[in-house]
Tab-separated table of C-alpha atoms and ligand atoms in Angstrom:
chain	number	residue	atom	x	y	z
A	1	MET	CA	0.066	-0.018	0.055
A	2	ALA	CA	1.315	3.491	-1.041
A	3	LEU	CA	2.152	6.005	1.862
A	4	LYS	CA	-0.965	8.533	2.348
A	5	ILE	CA	-0.497	11.805	3.735
A	6	TYR	CA	-3.545	13.476	5.189
A	7	GLY	CA	-4.069	17.383	5.312
A	8	VAL	CA	-4.038	20.132	2.928
A	9	ALA	CA	-0.589	21.837	1.967
A	10	ARG	CA	-1.520	24.970	4.106
A	11	SER	CA	-1.698	23.121	7.151
A	12	ARG	CA	1.277	21.500	9.137
A	13	ALA	CA	0.682	18.732	6.504
A	14	ALA	CA	3.312	20.905	4.627
A	15	ARG	CA	6.037	19.483	6.874
A	16	VAL	CA	5.357	16.056	5.769
A	17	LEU	CA	4.978	16.854	2.474
A	18	TRP	CA	8.223	18.504	2.355
A	19	MET	CA	9.813	15.577	3.790
A	20	ALA	CA	7.971	13.290	1.232
A	21	LYS	CA	9.268	15.109	-1.590
A	22	GLU	CA	13.041	15.470	-0.143
A	23	LEU	CA	12.819	11.687	-0.042
A	24	GLY	CA	11.389	11.238	-3.369
A	25	LEU	CA	8.557	9.072	-2.095
A	26	ASP	CA	5.366	8.073	-3.966
A	27	TYR	CA	2.535	9.129	-1.948
A	28	GLU	CA	-1.228	9.741	-2.155
A	29	HIS	CA	-2.113	13.067	-0.894
A	30	VAL	CA	-5.571	13.075	0.915
A	31	LYS	CA	-6.512	16.663	1.237
A	32	VAL	CA	-8.352	16.641	4.469
A	33	ASP	CA	-9.215	20.339	5.391
A	34	PHE	CA	-9.133	21.758	8.630
A	35	ALA	CA	-10.800	24.916	7.557
A	36	THR	CA	-14.138	22.983	6.606
A	37	GLY	CA	-14.420	20.971	9.764
A	38	GLU	CA	-13.250	17.799	8.123
A	39	THR	CA	-10.572	17.019	10.601
A	40	ARG	CA	-13.628	16.674	13.157
A	41	GLU	CA	-15.604	14.236	11.167
A	42	PRO	CA	-15.785	10.619	12.503
A	43	ALA	CA	-13.828	9.209	9.516
A	44	HIS	CA	-10.772	11.487	10.269
A	45	LEU	CA	-11.256	11.046	14.087
A	46	ALA	CA	-10.916	7.371	13.562
A	47	LEU	CA	-7.439	8.037	12.190
A	48	ASN	CA	-6.458	11.056	14.703
A	49	PRO	CA	-8.536	11.165	17.658
A	50	ASN	CA	-7.263	14.696	18.241
A	51	GLY	CA	-8.944	15.869	15.264
A	52	HIS	CA	-5.806	17.267	13.495
A	53	VAL	CA	-3.777	16.868	10.441
A	54	PRO	CA	-1.145	15.741	9.453
A	55	VAL	CA	-1.613	12.010	9.645
A	56	ILE	CA	-0.105	9.368	7.698
A	57	ASP	CA	-0.926	5.758	6.783
A	58	ASP	CA	2.154	3.956	5.953
A	59	ASP	CA	1.222	0.443	5.040
A	60	GLY	CA	-1.138	0.218	7.839
A	61	LEU	CA	0.954	2.281	10.306
A	62	ILE	CA	-1.274	5.260	11.276
A	63	LEU	CA	0.822	8.083	12.744
A	64	TRP	CA	0.186	11.757	13.890
A	65	GLU	CA	2.239	14.644	15.046
A	66	SER	CA	4.175	16.232	12.414
A	67	MET	CA	7.608	15.897	13.855
A	68	ALA	CA	7.163	12.271	14.901
A	69	ILE	CA	5.941	11.485	11.371
A	70	ASN	CA	8.969	13.270	9.687
A	71	LEU	CA	11.466	11.484	12.176
A	72	TYR	CA	9.715	8.325	11.383
A	73	LEU	CA	9.805	8.851	7.397
A	74	ALA	CA	13.302	10.066	7.449
A	75	LYS	CA	14.561	7.038	9.501
A	76	LYS	CA	12.841	4.661	7.225
A	77	TYR	CA	13.411	6.063	3.807
A	78	GLY	CA	16.224	8.425	4.199
A	79	ALA	CA	18.809	6.647	6.668
A	80	GLY	CA	22.338	7.846	6.115
A	81	ARG	CA	21.062	10.945	4.114
A	82	LEU	CA	18.275	12.984	5.781
A	83	TYR	CA	18.445	10.721	8.827
A	84	PRO	CA	21.742	10.641	10.755
A	85	GLY	CA	23.727	7.321	11.206
A	86	ARG	CA	25.033	8.034	14.657
A	87	LEU	CA	22.917	7.749	17.633
A	88	GLU	CA	24.357	11.060	19.054
A	89	ASP	CA	23.184	12.831	15.996
A	90	GLU	CA	19.953	11.042	15.921
A	91	ALA	CA	19.566	12.341	19.660
A	92	ARG	CA	20.353	15.944	18.396
A	93	ALA	CA	17.634	15.663	15.687
A	94	TRP	CA	15.062	14.774	18.338
A	95	GLN	CA	16.408	17.542	20.454
A	96	TRP	CA	16.004	20.070	17.639
A	97	SER	CA	12.535	18.731	16.749
A	98	PHE	CA	11.304	18.828	20.207
A	99	TRP	CA	12.825	22.361	20.720
A	100	GLY	CA	10.907	23.821	17.745
A	101	MET	CA	7.538	22.432	19.049
A	102	THR	CA	8.385	23.677	22.593
A	103	GLU	CA	10.132	26.756	22.458
A	104	VAL	CA	9.259	28.175	19.156
A	105	GLU	CA	5.924	27.086	17.579
A	106	ARG	CA	3.448	28.502	20.172
A	107	PRO	CA	4.798	32.270	20.054
A	108	LEU	CA	5.272	32.190	16.415
A	109	LEU	CA	1.899	31.004	15.723
A	110	ALA	CA	0.499	33.763	18.253
A	111	ALA	CA	2.462	36.361	15.954
A	112	LEU	CA	1.227	34.768	12.568
A	113	MET	CA	-2.486	34.605	13.566
A	114	ASN	CA	-2.440	38.264	15.104
A	115	ARG	CA	-0.483	39.662	12.099
A	116	ALA	CA	-1.635	37.812	9.206
A	117	VAL	CA	-4.484	35.353	9.656
A	118	TYR	CA	-7.129	36.754	11.848
A	119	PRO	CA	-9.526	39.263	10.454
A	120	GLU	CA	-8.159	42.673	10.714
A	121	ASP	CA	-10.441	43.996	13.514
A	122	GLU	CA	-9.918	40.866	15.411
A	123	ARG	CA	-6.052	41.051	15.328
A	124	ASP	CA	-4.083	41.895	18.845
A	125	ALA	CA	-1.000	43.835	17.798
A	126	SER	CA	0.319	43.642	21.523
A	127	ALA	CA	-0.189	39.938	21.732
A	128	ALA	CA	1.920	39.573	18.512
A	129	ASP	CA	4.615	41.797	19.759
A	130	ALA	CA	4.737	40.094	23.066
A	131	ALA	CA	5.024	36.798	21.142
A	132	GLU	CA	7.944	38.192	19.106
A	133	LYS	CA	9.714	39.167	22.347
A	134	THR	CA	9.259	35.613	23.619
A	135	LEU	CA	10.951	34.291	20.560
A	136	ALA	CA	13.936	36.280	20.836
A	137	PRO	CA	15.876	33.977	23.194
A	138	PRO	CA	15.253	30.661	21.226
A	139	LEU	CA	16.269	32.526	18.071
A	140	GLY	CA	19.340	33.601	19.826
A	141	VAL	CA	20.016	30.031	20.617
A	142	LEU	CA	19.431	28.803	16.894
A	143	ASN	CA	21.553	31.749	15.742
A	144	GLY	CA	24.462	30.560	17.914
A	145	ALA	CA	24.152	26.893	16.888
A	146	LEU	CA	24.099	27.902	13.133
A	147	GLY	CA	27.228	30.189	13.689
A	148	ARG	CA	29.065	26.900	14.522
A	149	SER	CA	27.988	24.789	11.275
A	150	ALA	CA	25.993	25.609	8.215
A	151	ASN	CA	23.164	23.076	9.316
A	152	LEU	CA	21.900	21.857	12.636
A	153	LEU	CA	23.828	18.641	12.729
A	154	GLY	CA	26.851	19.730	10.754
A	155	ASP	CA	27.485	20.516	7.055
A	156	ASP	CA	24.653	18.622	5.605
A	157	PHE	CA	20.714	19.327	5.651
A	158	THR	CA	18.918	16.647	7.662
A	159	VAL	CA	15.651	16.124	9.230
A	160	ALA	CA	16.636	18.335	12.088
A	161	ASP	CA	17.003	21.337	9.539
A	162	LEU	CA	13.646	20.433	7.864
A	163	ASN	CA	11.600	19.988	11.083
A	164	VAL	CA	12.798	23.336	12.615
A	165	ALA	CA	12.699	25.219	9.278
A	166	SER	CA	9.279	23.976	8.495
A	167	ILE	CA	8.189	25.693	11.860
A	168	LEU	CA	10.322	28.862	11.155
A	169	GLY	CA	8.785	29.233	7.654
A	170	TRP	CA	5.886	30.967	9.437
A	171	ALA	CA	8.323	33.854	10.394
A	172	ARG	CA	8.128	35.650	7.375
A	173	PRO	CA	4.395	35.796	7.151
A	174	ALA	CA	4.330	36.627	10.771
A	175	GLN	CA	6.784	39.580	10.213
A	176	ILE	CA	9.293	38.517	12.659
A	177	ASP	CA	12.557	40.526	12.266
A	178	THR	CA	15.356	38.027	11.534
A	179	ALA	CA	17.756	40.827	11.139
A	180	PRO	CA	19.148	40.272	14.607
A	181	PHE	CA	19.728	36.606	13.949
A	182	PRO	CA	21.595	36.737	10.594
A	183	LYS	CA	22.721	33.034	10.672
A	184	VAL	CA	19.137	32.024	11.059
A	185	ALA	CA	17.998	34.294	8.216
A	186	GLU	CA	20.481	32.809	5.830
A	187	TRP	CA	19.711	29.301	6.920
A	188	LEU	CA	16.217	29.589	6.632
A	189	LYS	CA	16.618	31.202	3.047
A	190	ASN	CA	18.658	28.112	2.173
A	191	CYS	CA	16.211	25.622	3.379
A	192	ALA	CA	13.340	27.597	1.714
A	193	GLU	CA	15.111	27.450	-1.638
A	194	ARG	CA	15.356	23.618	-1.948
A	195	PRO	CA	13.293	22.219	-4.552
A	196	ALA	CA	11.211	20.164	-2.351
A	197	ALA	CA	10.309	23.084	-0.275
A	198	ARG	CA	9.495	25.046	-3.401
A	199	ALA	CA	7.328	22.225	-4.557
A	200	VAL	CA	5.202	22.367	-1.368
A	201	ARG	CA	4.784	26.267	-1.777
A	202	GLN	CA	3.486	25.419	-5.086
A	203	LEU	CA	0.875	22.902	-3.692
A	204	GLN	CA	-0.146	25.773	-1.118
A	205	ARG	CA	-0.971	28.056	-4.103
A	206	GLU	CA	-3.137	25.405	-5.939
B	1	GSH	N1	1.039	19.267	17.148
B	1	GSH	C1	0.282	18.779	16.054
B	1	GSH	C2	-0.668	19.826	15.638
B	1	GSH	C3	-1.561	19.754	14.531
B	1	GSH	C4	-2.631	20.600	14.180
B	1	GSH	O1	-2.882	21.436	15.250
B	1	GSH	N2	-2.951	20.803	12.951
B	1	GSH	C5	-4.041	21.854	12.604
B	1	GSH	C6	-3.991	22.188	11.258
B	1	GSH	S1	-2.216	23.002	11.112
B	1	GSH	C7	-5.493	21.129	12.582
B	1	GSH	O2	-5.507	19.915	12.191
B	1	GSH	N3	-6.449	21.765	13.043
B	1	GSH	C8	-7.802	21.421	12.951
B	1	GSH	C9	-8.485	21.107	14.079
B	1	GSH	O3	-7.967	21.032	15.263
B	1	GSH	O4	-9.686	20.675	13.874
B	1	GSH	C10	1.294	18.525	14.922
B	1	GSH	O5	2.337	19.252	14.834
B	1	GSH	O6	1.087	17.709	13.936
């Protein structure tokens, strides 16, 4: 059975689509849309009781949570390339993925919603500014790490970069000033210019 990826490209499913494209996988894209309430329908809740996308079905393995999905896909299909071979580097890929979710995603989403997504009269500029302030320390941490190597685990782009960059892809629409973090800005640009990342942005426009 082919890999199925559930979730429209303009959701966090974009992260998984990016991974699938980096790995050159054949997959079926099931465009479950959060905006229409489809994620809360019984058929989808049977796959993910949280009512969220992304979800994958990989030969009968149903898996949710974008970072876990990407770590799994990279390890299964990209060992030695996108997925590191050494246990220590594998642990660092987990570290950066968990870090992205726990230190970055929530404030970044708050800035994004209040600057670009909510209807203009429902946006809270001070909440967005506070969220941007919260982001400064973790962005400083990332900038420091990228000052030591071009990518998070060393010279090569890996699942660690993809997972963190797929969260930080919201920085631009959220109007986060990355000028104080030049290494982050440069790395993010390199990640975004990868053909697989471009292909996902194309899917988002369709
Ligand atoms: N931590 C989850 C978050 C998933 C999530 O919140 N997805 C949103 C779309 S980006 C969703 O499905 N929302 C619809 C809903 O909650 O009904 C992950 O990273 O996969």
